[in-house]
Amino acid sequence: MHESSKALMRRLHDSRFATRYFVGHGIDIGAGPDALGQYAEQFPLMRSCRAWDLKDGDAQLLAGLEDASLDFVHSSHCLEHMRSPREALFHWLRVLKPGGHLIVTIPDEDLYEQGIFPSTFNGDHKWTFTMHKAKSWSEKSINLMPLLMEFSDCTQTIKVEQLDATFRFGLPRFDQTLTPTGECALEFILRKLMPDELARCGRLPPQQVVSLTIDQTLHQAAVHHQSGRLSEAGELYRTILQSQPKHAEANYGLGMLALLENQPAASLPYFMTALDADPARGQYWISYIDALFQAGQLEDARQ
């Protein structure tokens, strides 16, 4: 009972709830009398949090809510009531925007049902949940970790935790959630991946697009050239030619690189293009004549 209220203090000690998870416009599925929205002042970046209950429709389908319309989705002790937890998670993620968070709390079968199912504490529970077991005593048990893996194509698992800090393991079987502090649950948080994260197969640093002018690119190429970083210089010269194929200085630079690599014949087209673009540049003629001599074209060089 009042699980959102019980969770408040531990969530306030984790700044991510205020700065990342409960941010923007959200929904609280199965809010009941203990809605998350009542604590909006504790999460100042929360702009709204709609409570969704039976009167609003089937929580498994969230019919009427548009795809990618919410910044966060919260649900406390509701997933165990769904006909199909997998389908419910699909739709809860469906309404979540890329980059948004799904925050879900569910009963832990060993802490809550404590070895008996159907539940003697809540007869409407359709499933029990465990973090991960090879075998469970419950015929309706769902291993949480494999379930979350089914959504790894569109989500990043941020957190999976057993909430047992206030559970008293030495007491005989009873419903400890009836106490003011007892949490007997699992909590998981998923983040819906952004399109670029899907494309890059990970949440990597932002790609920096640096747009250099032709002059800046030429200057960088010349620095590499003079420092002996010929491969880097050639890359930048060719970058210039992609937008300006007849650029005189870039063609001349590639011609000089070819000479340095003992490929005089390969340098000739670059020098010829440079001369066509700037026939008055004496240095271009000297390098062109030198390349002709090295290529064995002695008569052309003399002319």
CSV table of C-alpha atoms in Angstrom, one decimal:
chain,number,residue,atom,x,y,z
A,1,MET,CA,0.0,0.0,0.0
A,2,HIS,CA,1.1,3.6,-0.8
A,3,GLU,CA,4.2,2.3,-2.6
A,4,SER,CA,4.9,5.6,-4.4
A,5,SER,CA,5.0,7.4,-1.0
A,6,LYS,CA,7.3,4.7,0.4
A,7,ALA,CA,9.6,5.2,-2.5
A,8,LEU,CA,9.8,8.9,-2.2
A,9,MET,CA,12.7,9.3,0.3
A,10,ARG,CA,15.0,6.8,-1.4
A,11,ARG,CA,14.3,8.5,-4.8
A,12,LEU,CA,15.1,11.9,-3.4
A,13,HIS,CA,18.5,10.5,-2.4
A,14,ASP,CA,19.1,9.6,-6.1
A,15,SER,CA,19.4,12.8,-8.0
A,16,ARG,CA,18.6,11.1,-11.3
A,17,PHE,CA,14.9,10.8,-10.4
A,18,ALA,CA,14.7,14.6,-10.3
A,19,THR,CA,17.1,15.5,-13.1
A,20,ARG,CA,16.6,12.7,-15.6
A,21,TYR,CA,13.7,10.3,-14.9
A,22,PHE,CA,10.8,12.4,-13.8
A,23,VAL,CA,11.3,15.2,-16.3
A,24,GLY,CA,8.8,16.7,-18.6
A,25,HIS,CA,5.3,15.3,-19.2
A,26,GLY,CA,4.5,11.8,-17.9
A,27,ILE,CA,1.9,9.3,-16.8
A,28,ASP,CA,1.5,7.2,-13.7
A,29,ILE,CA,-0.1,3.9,-14.7
A,30,GLY,CA,-2.2,2.3,-12.0
A,31,ALA,CA,-1.8,5.3,-9.7
A,32,GLY,CA,-4.7,4.6,-7.4
A,33,PRO,CA,-4.9,6.8,-4.3
A,34,ASP,CA,-1.1,7.2,-4.1
A,35,ALA,CA,-0.3,9.0,-7.4
A,36,LEU,CA,3.2,10.1,-8.2
A,37,GLY,CA,1.9,13.5,-9.2
A,38,GLN,CA,1.2,14.5,-5.6
A,39,TYR,CA,5.0,14.8,-5.1
A,40,ALA,CA,5.6,17.0,-8.2
A,41,GLU,CA,7.1,19.7,-6.0
A,42,GLN,CA,9.9,17.3,-5.1
A,43,PHE,CA,10.7,16.8,-8.8
A,44,PRO,CA,10.9,20.4,-10.1
A,45,LEU,CA,11.5,19.3,-13.8
A,46,MET,CA,8.3,17.3,-13.8
A,47,ARG,CA,5.8,19.4,-15.9
A,48,SER,CA,2.8,17.1,-15.5
A,49,CYS,CA,2.0,13.5,-14.5
A,50,ARG,CA,-1.3,12.2,-15.5
A,51,ALA,CA,-2.8,9.4,-13.3
A,52,TRP,CA,-4.1,6.4,-15.4
A,53,ASP,CA,-6.6,4.2,-13.6
A,54,LEU,CA,-9.5,1.8,-14.5
A,55,LYS,CA,-11.8,4.6,-15.6
A,56,ASP,CA,-9.2,5.7,-18.2
A,57,GLY,CA,-9.1,2.4,-20.0
A,58,ASP,CA,-7.1,-0.8,-20.2
A,59,ALA,CA,-3.6,-0.1,-18.7
A,60,GLN,CA,-2.2,-2.9,-20.9
A,61,LEU,CA,-3.0,-1.1,-24.2
A,62,LEU,CA,-3.2,2.6,-23.2
A,63,ALA,CA,-5.6,3.1,-26.1
A,64,GLY,CA,-6.0,6.7,-27.0
A,65,LEU,CA,-2.4,7.7,-26.1
A,66,GLU,CA,-0.3,8.6,-29.1
A,67,ASP,CA,3.0,6.9,-29.9
A,68,ALA,CA,6.1,8.8,-28.6
A,69,SER,CA,4.0,11.4,-26.8
A,70,LEU,CA,5.4,11.2,-23.2
A,71,ASP,CA,8.7,12.0,-21.6
A,72,PHE,CA,8.4,9.4,-18.8
A,73,VAL,CA,6.1,6.5,-17.9
A,74,HIS,CA,5.8,5.4,-14.2
A,75,SER,CA,4.0,2.4,-12.9
A,76,SER,CA,4.0,1.1,-9.3
A,77,HIS,CA,2.7,-2.4,-8.6
A,78,CYS,CA,0.5,-2.6,-11.7
A,79,LEU,CA,2.4,-4.9,-14.2
A,80,GLU,CA,1.6,-8.0,-12.1
A,81,HIS,CA,-2.1,-7.4,-12.8
A,82,MET,CA,-1.7,-7.3,-16.6
A,83,ARG,CA,-3.0,-10.2,-18.8
A,84,SER,CA,0.3,-10.1,-20.6
A,85,PRO,CA,3.3,-8.2,-19.1
A,86,ARG,CA,5.1,-8.4,-22.4
A,87,GLU,CA,2.3,-6.7,-24.3
A,88,ALA,CA,1.9,-4.1,-21.5
A,89,LEU,CA,5.6,-3.2,-21.6
A,90,PHE,CA,5.4,-2.9,-25.4
A,91,HIS,CA,2.6,-0.3,-25.2
A,92,TRP,CA,4.2,1.5,-22.2
A,93,LEU,CA,7.3,1.9,-24.3
A,94,ARG,CA,5.2,2.8,-27.4
A,95,VAL,CA,3.9,6.0,-25.8
A,96,LEU,CA,7.4,6.9,-24.6
A,97,LYS,CA,9.5,9.4,-26.5
A,98,PRO,CA,13.0,8.4,-27.6
A,99,GLY,CA,15.3,9.4,-24.8
A,100,GLY,CA,12.5,9.1,-22.2
A,101,HIS,CA,12.4,6.8,-19.2
A,102,LEU,CA,10.1,3.9,-18.1
A,103,ILE,CA,10.2,3.5,-14.3
A,104,VAL,CA,8.4,0.3,-13.0
A,105,THR,CA,8.1,-1.2,-9.6
A,106,ILE,CA,6.7,-4.8,-9.2
A,107,PRO,CA,6.4,-7.2,-6.2
A,108,ASP,CA,9.3,-9.6,-5.7
A,109,GLU,CA,7.8,-13.1,-5.4
A,110,ASP,CA,10.0,-14.1,-2.5
A,111,LEU,CA,9.5,-10.9,-0.5
A,112,TYR,CA,5.8,-10.4,-1.3
A,113,GLU,CA,4.0,-13.7,-2.1
A,114,GLN,CA,6.6,-15.6,0.0
A,115,GLY,CA,6.2,-19.0,-1.5
A,116,ILE,CA,2.4,-19.2,-2.1
A,117,PHE,CA,0.5,-18.4,-5.3
A,118,PRO,CA,-2.2,-17.5,-6.1
A,119,SER,CA,-1.4,-14.7,-3.7
A,120,THR,CA,-3.0,-14.7,-0.3
A,121,PHE,CA,-2.2,-11.0,-0.1
A,122,ASN,CA,-3.7,-9.8,-3.4
A,123,GLY,CA,-6.0,-12.2,-5.3
A,124,ASP,CA,-5.8,-10.1,-8.5
A,125,HIS,CA,-2.1,-10.8,-9.1
A,126,LYS,CA,-1.8,-12.8,-12.3
A,127,TRP,CA,2.0,-13.2,-12.2
A,128,THR,CA,5.0,-13.3,-9.8
A,129,PHE,CA,8.3,-11.8,-10.6
A,130,THR,CA,11.9,-12.6,-9.7
A,131,MET,CA,15.2,-10.9,-10.7
A,132,HIS,CA,16.4,-14.2,-12.2
A,133,LYS,CA,16.1,-17.8,-11.1
A,134,ALA,CA,17.0,-21.1,-12.7
A,135,LYS,CA,13.7,-22.4,-11.2
A,136,SER,CA,10.9,-20.8,-9.2
A,137,TRP,CA,8.3,-22.3,-6.8
A,138,SER,CA,5.7,-20.2,-8.7
A,139,GLU,CA,4.1,-21.6,-11.8
A,140,LYS,CA,3.4,-18.0,-12.9
A,141,SER,CA,6.9,-16.7,-12.3
A,142,ILE,CA,8.5,-14.3,-14.7
A,143,ASN,CA,12.3,-13.8,-14.8
A,144,LEU,CA,12.7,-10.1,-15.0
A,145,MET,CA,16.2,-10.0,-16.7
A,146,PRO,CA,15.2,-12.2,-19.7
A,147,LEU,CA,12.0,-10.2,-20.0
A,148,LEU,CA,13.9,-6.9,-20.3
A,149,MET,CA,16.3,-8.4,-22.8
A,150,GLU,CA,13.4,-8.8,-25.1
A,151,PHE,CA,13.2,-5.0,-25.4
A,152,SER,CA,17.0,-4.5,-25.8
A,153,ASP,CA,16.5,-3.6,-29.4
A,154,CYS,CA,14.9,-0.3,-28.5
A,155,THR,CA,15.9,0.3,-24.8
A,156,GLN,CA,18.8,0.7,-22.6
A,157,THR,CA,18.5,-0.9,-19.1
A,158,ILE,CA,19.5,1.8,-16.6
A,159,LYS,CA,18.7,0.0,-13.4
A,160,VAL,CA,17.4,-3.3,-11.9
A,161,GLU,CA,17.2,-3.4,-8.1
A,162,GLN,CA,15.7,-5.6,-5.4
A,163,LEU,CA,14.1,-3.2,-2.9
A,164,ASP,CA,14.8,-5.1,0.3
A,165,ALA,CA,16.4,-2.4,2.5
A,166,THR,CA,13.3,-2.2,4.8
A,167,PHE,CA,12.3,-5.9,4.5
A,168,ARG,CA,12.7,-7.9,7.8
A,169,PHE,CA,13.8,-11.3,6.9
A,170,GLY,CA,13.6,-12.7,10.4
A,171,LEU,CA,9.8,-12.3,10.7
A,172,PRO,CA,7.2,-15.0,10.0
A,173,ARG,CA,5.2,-14.8,6.8
A,174,PHE,CA,2.9,-11.8,6.5
A,175,ASP,CA,2.3,-8.9,4.1
A,176,GLN,CA,5.1,-6.5,5.0
A,177,THR,CA,3.8,-3.9,2.5
A,178,LEU,CA,1.0,-3.2,5.1
A,179,THR,CA,3.7,-1.5,7.3
A,180,PRO,CA,4.6,2.1,6.7
A,181,THR,CA,8.1,1.3,5.5
A,182,GLY,CA,8.0,-2.2,4.0
A,183,GLU,CA,9.0,-2.4,0.3
A,184,CYS,CA,9.0,-5.9,-1.1
A,185,ALA,CA,9.7,-5.2,-4.7
A,186,LEU,CA,11.8,-5.0,-7.7
A,187,GLU,CA,12.4,-1.8,-9.5
A,188,PHE,CA,13.6,-1.4,-13.1
A,189,ILE,CA,14.3,1.6,-15.2
A,190,LEU,CA,14.5,1.6,-19.0
A,191,ARG,CA,15.6,4.4,-21.3
A,192,LYS,CA,14.1,4.4,-24.8
A,193,LEU,CA,17.0,4.7,-27.3
A,194,MET,CA,17.4,7.7,-29.7
A,195,PRO,CA,17.5,7.1,-33.4
A,196,ASP,CA,21.2,8.0,-33.6
A,197,GLU,CA,22.0,5.5,-30.7
A,198,LEU,CA,20.3,2.7,-32.7
A,199,ALA,CA,22.3,3.7,-35.8
A,200,ARG,CA,25.6,3.9,-33.9
A,201,CYS,CA,24.9,0.8,-31.7
A,202,GLY,CA,25.4,2.7,-28.5
A,203,ARG,CA,25.1,5.9,-26.5
A,204,LEU,CA,28.3,7.5,-27.7
A,205,PRO,CA,29.5,11.1,-27.4
A,206,PRO,CA,27.8,13.6,-29.8
A,207,GLN,CA,29.2,13.5,-33.2
A,208,GLN,CA,30.9,16.9,-33.9
A,209,VAL,CA,30.4,18.2,-37.4
A,210,VAL,CA,33.2,20.6,-38.1
A,211,SER,CA,32.7,22.6,-41.3
A,212,LEU,CA,36.0,24.1,-42.4
A,213,THR,CA,36.4,26.6,-45.2
A,214,ILE,CA,38.5,25.7,-48.2
A,215,ASP,CA,41.3,28.0,-46.9
A,216,GLN,CA,41.2,26.4,-43.4
A,217,THR,CA,41.4,22.9,-45.0
A,218,LEU,CA,44.2,24.0,-47.2
A,219,HIS,CA,46.1,25.4,-44.3
A,220,GLN,CA,45.7,22.2,-42.3
A,221,ALA,CA,46.9,20.2,-45.3
A,222,ALA,CA,50.0,22.3,-45.7
A,223,VAL,CA,50.8,21.9,-42.0
A,224,HIS,CA,50.6,18.1,-42.4
A,225,HIS,CA,52.6,18.2,-45.6
A,226,GLN,CA,55.4,20.2,-44.1
A,227,SER,CA,55.5,18.0,-41.0
A,228,GLY,CA,55.8,14.8,-43.1
A,229,ARG,CA,52.3,13.5,-42.4
A,230,LEU,CA,51.7,12.9,-46.1
A,231,SER,CA,48.7,10.6,-45.7
A,232,GLU,CA,46.8,13.2,-43.7
A,233,ALA,CA,47.8,16.0,-46.1
A,234,GLY,CA,46.6,14.0,-49.1
A,235,GLU,CA,43.3,13.3,-47.4
A,236,LEU,CA,42.7,17.0,-47.0
A,237,TYR,CA,43.8,17.9,-50.5
A,238,ARG,CA,41.3,15.4,-51.8
A,239,THR,CA,38.6,16.7,-49.6
A,240,ILE,CA,39.0,20.1,-51.3
A,241,LEU,CA,38.9,18.5,-54.7
A,242,GLN,CA,35.5,16.9,-53.9
A,243,SER,CA,33.9,20.4,-53.9
A,244,GLN,CA,36.4,22.2,-56.2
A,245,PRO,CA,38.0,19.6,-58.6
A,246,LYS,CA,40.1,22.3,-60.4
A,247,HIS,CA,41.4,24.0,-57.2
A,248,ALA,CA,45.0,25.0,-58.1
A,249,GLU,CA,46.8,24.7,-54.8
A,250,ALA,CA,45.1,21.4,-53.8
A,251,ASN,CA,46.1,19.8,-57.2
A,252,TYR,CA,49.6,21.1,-56.8
A,253,GLY,CA,49.8,19.7,-53.3
A,254,LEU,CA,48.8,16.2,-54.6
A,255,GLY,CA,51.3,16.5,-57.4
A,256,MET,CA,54.1,17.2,-54.9
A,257,LEU,CA,53.0,14.3,-52.7
A,258,ALA,CA,53.2,12.0,-55.8
A,259,LEU,CA,56.8,13.2,-56.4
A,260,LEU,CA,57.7,12.6,-52.8
A,261,GLU,CA,56.4,9.0,-53.2
A,262,ASN,CA,58.5,8.5,-56.4
A,263,GLN,CA,55.5,8.5,-58.7
A,264,PRO,CA,56.3,11.3,-61.2
A,265,ALA,CA,53.9,10.0,-63.8
A,266,ALA,CA,51.0,10.1,-61.3
A,267,SER,CA,51.9,13.7,-60.4
A,268,LEU,CA,51.6,15.0,-64.0
A,269,PRO,CA,47.7,15.3,-64.2
A,270,TYR,CA,47.7,17.2,-60.9
A,271,PHE,CA,50.3,19.7,-62.1
A,272,MET,CA,48.6,20.1,-65.4
A,273,THR,CA,45.3,20.9,-63.7
A,274,ALA,CA,47.0,23.4,-61.4
A,275,LEU,CA,48.6,25.1,-64.4
A,276,ASP,CA,45.3,25.3,-66.2
A,277,ALA,CA,43.8,27.0,-63.2
A,278,ASP,CA,46.8,29.3,-62.5
A,279,PRO,CA,49.2,29.4,-65.5
A,280,ALA,CA,51.1,32.4,-64.2
A,281,ARG,CA,52.5,30.6,-61.1
A,282,GLY,CA,56.1,30.0,-61.9
A,283,GLN,CA,56.6,27.4,-59.1
A,284,TYR,CA,53.9,25.2,-60.8
A,285,TRP,CA,55.9,25.2,-64.1
A,286,ILE,CA,59.2,24.3,-62.3
A,287,SER,CA,57.6,21.3,-60.5
A,288,TYR,CA,55.8,20.2,-63.7
A,289,ILE,CA,59.1,20.3,-65.7
A,290,ASP,CA,60.9,18.4,-62.9
A,291,ALA,CA,58.1,15.7,-63.0
A,292,LEU,CA,58.5,15.4,-66.8
A,293,PHE,CA,62.2,14.8,-66.4
A,294,GLN,CA,61.7,12.2,-63.7
A,295,ALA,CA,59.1,10.5,-65.8
A,296,GLY,CA,61.5,10.2,-68.7
A,297,GLN,CA,59.5,12.6,-70.9
A,298,LEU,CA,62.7,14.6,-71.8
A,299,GLU,CA,61.4,16.3,-75.0
A,300,ASP,CA,58.2,17.5,-73.3
A,301,ALA,CA,60.4,18.9,-70.5
A,302,ARG,CA,62.7,20.8,-72.9
A,303,GLN,CA,59.7,22.3,-74.7
